[in-house]
Coordinates of C-alpha atoms in Angstrom, one line a residue:
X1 CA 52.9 49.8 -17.3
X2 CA 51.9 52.7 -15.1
X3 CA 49.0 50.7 -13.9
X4 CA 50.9 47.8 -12.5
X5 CA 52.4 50.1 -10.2
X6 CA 51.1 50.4 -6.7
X7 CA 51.1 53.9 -5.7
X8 CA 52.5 53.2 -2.4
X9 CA 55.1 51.9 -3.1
X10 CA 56.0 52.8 -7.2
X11 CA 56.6 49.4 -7.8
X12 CA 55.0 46.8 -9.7
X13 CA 52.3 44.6 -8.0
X14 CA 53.3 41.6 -7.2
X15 CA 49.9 40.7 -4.7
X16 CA 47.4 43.6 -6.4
X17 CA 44.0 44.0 -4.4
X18 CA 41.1 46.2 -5.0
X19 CA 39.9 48.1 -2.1
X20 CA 36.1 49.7 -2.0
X21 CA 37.3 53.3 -3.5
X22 CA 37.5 51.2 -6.5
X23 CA 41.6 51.7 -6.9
X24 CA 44.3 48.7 -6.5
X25 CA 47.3 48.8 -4.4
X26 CA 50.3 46.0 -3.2
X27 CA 48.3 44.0 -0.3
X28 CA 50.8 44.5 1.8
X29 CA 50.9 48.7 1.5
X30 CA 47.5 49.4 1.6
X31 CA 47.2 46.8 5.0
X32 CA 49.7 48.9 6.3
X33 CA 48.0 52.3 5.5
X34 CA 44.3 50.8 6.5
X35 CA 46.3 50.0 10.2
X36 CA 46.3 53.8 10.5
X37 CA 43.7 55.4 8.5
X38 CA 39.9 55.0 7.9
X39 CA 40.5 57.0 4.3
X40 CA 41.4 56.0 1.2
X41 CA 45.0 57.1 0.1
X42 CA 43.6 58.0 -3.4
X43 CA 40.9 60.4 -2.2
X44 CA 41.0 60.8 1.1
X45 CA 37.5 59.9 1.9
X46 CA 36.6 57.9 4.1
X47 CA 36.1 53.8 3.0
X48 CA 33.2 51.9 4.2
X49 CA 34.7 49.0 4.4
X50 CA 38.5 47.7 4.7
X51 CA 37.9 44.3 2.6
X52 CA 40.6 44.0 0.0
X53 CA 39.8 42.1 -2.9
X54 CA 42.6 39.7 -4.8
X55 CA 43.1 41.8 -8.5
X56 CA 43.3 38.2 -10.2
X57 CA 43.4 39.9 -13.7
X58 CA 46.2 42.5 -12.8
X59 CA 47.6 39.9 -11.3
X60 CA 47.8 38.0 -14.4
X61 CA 49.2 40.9 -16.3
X62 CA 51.8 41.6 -14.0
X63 CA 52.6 38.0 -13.9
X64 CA 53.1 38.7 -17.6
X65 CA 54.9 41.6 -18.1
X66 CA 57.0 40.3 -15.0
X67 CA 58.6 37.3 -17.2
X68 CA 60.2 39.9 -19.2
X69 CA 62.3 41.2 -16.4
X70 CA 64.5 39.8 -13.4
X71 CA 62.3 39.0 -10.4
X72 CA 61.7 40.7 -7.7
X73 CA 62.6 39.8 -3.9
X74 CA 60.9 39.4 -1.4
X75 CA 59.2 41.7 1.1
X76 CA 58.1 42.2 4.3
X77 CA 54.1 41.1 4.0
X78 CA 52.4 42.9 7.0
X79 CA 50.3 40.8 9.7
X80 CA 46.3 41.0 7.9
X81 CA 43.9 43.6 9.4
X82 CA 42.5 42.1 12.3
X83 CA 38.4 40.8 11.3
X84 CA 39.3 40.2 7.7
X85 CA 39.3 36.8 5.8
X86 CA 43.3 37.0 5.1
X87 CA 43.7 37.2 9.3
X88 CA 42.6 34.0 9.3
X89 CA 45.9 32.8 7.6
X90 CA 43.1 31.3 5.1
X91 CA 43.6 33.0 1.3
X92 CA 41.0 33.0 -1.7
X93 CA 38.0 30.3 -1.7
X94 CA 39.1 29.3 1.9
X95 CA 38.7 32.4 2.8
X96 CA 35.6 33.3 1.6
X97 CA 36.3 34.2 -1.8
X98 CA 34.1 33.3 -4.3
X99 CA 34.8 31.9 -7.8
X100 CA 35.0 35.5 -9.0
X101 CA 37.4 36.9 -6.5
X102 CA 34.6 38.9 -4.6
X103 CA 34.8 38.2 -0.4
X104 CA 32.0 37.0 1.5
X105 CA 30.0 39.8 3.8
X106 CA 30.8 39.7 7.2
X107 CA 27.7 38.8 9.7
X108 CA 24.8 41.2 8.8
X109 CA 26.6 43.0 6.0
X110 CA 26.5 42.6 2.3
X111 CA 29.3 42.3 -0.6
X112 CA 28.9 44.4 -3.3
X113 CA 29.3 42.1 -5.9
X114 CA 30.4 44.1 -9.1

């Protein structure tokens, strides 16, 4: 179970996304680190991109693994990183998500669509 845990925040994932480092973290910590750093808290380097992708599969296993314990409460979910598809208030394929969870590249860019 030491996968579903976010390493921000030691707890279980309840809203997992996968930055470009390749590592997943709570949406909600990793927004909050990306407000003040142009690193990623796993390596230090720096990212070259902020987009967060949903983690639908560890998701679905934390979902699972989540009906065997009491649930969690509710937290504080951070305002979205200004020039992303969640600061639209718009989530998944309103946002820009395709069918396979992967987010649309921003005006001249590219997604890397692994």
């Amino acid at each position: 179970q030491r996968e579903l845990k976010c390493p921000f925040t030691m707890s279980r994932m309840h809203d997992p996304v996968v930055s470009c480092d390749g590592h997943s973290y709570e949406r909600a910590a990793i927004i909050r680190w990306l407000r003040r750093h142009p690193t990623s808290p796993k390596s230090n380097l720096v990212l070259g991109s902020k987009a967060l992708v949903t983690n639908r599969a560890l998701a679905a296993i934390a979902r699972i693994y989540g009906e065997e314990e009491a649930p969690y409460g509710e937290e504080e979910v951070p305002e979205p990183l200004p020039g992303t598809a969640s600061d639209s208030g718009l989530r998944g394929s309103e946002a820009g998500e395709g069918a396979g969870g992967e987010v649309a590249p921003a005006a001249g860019g590219s997604a890397d669509s692994r």
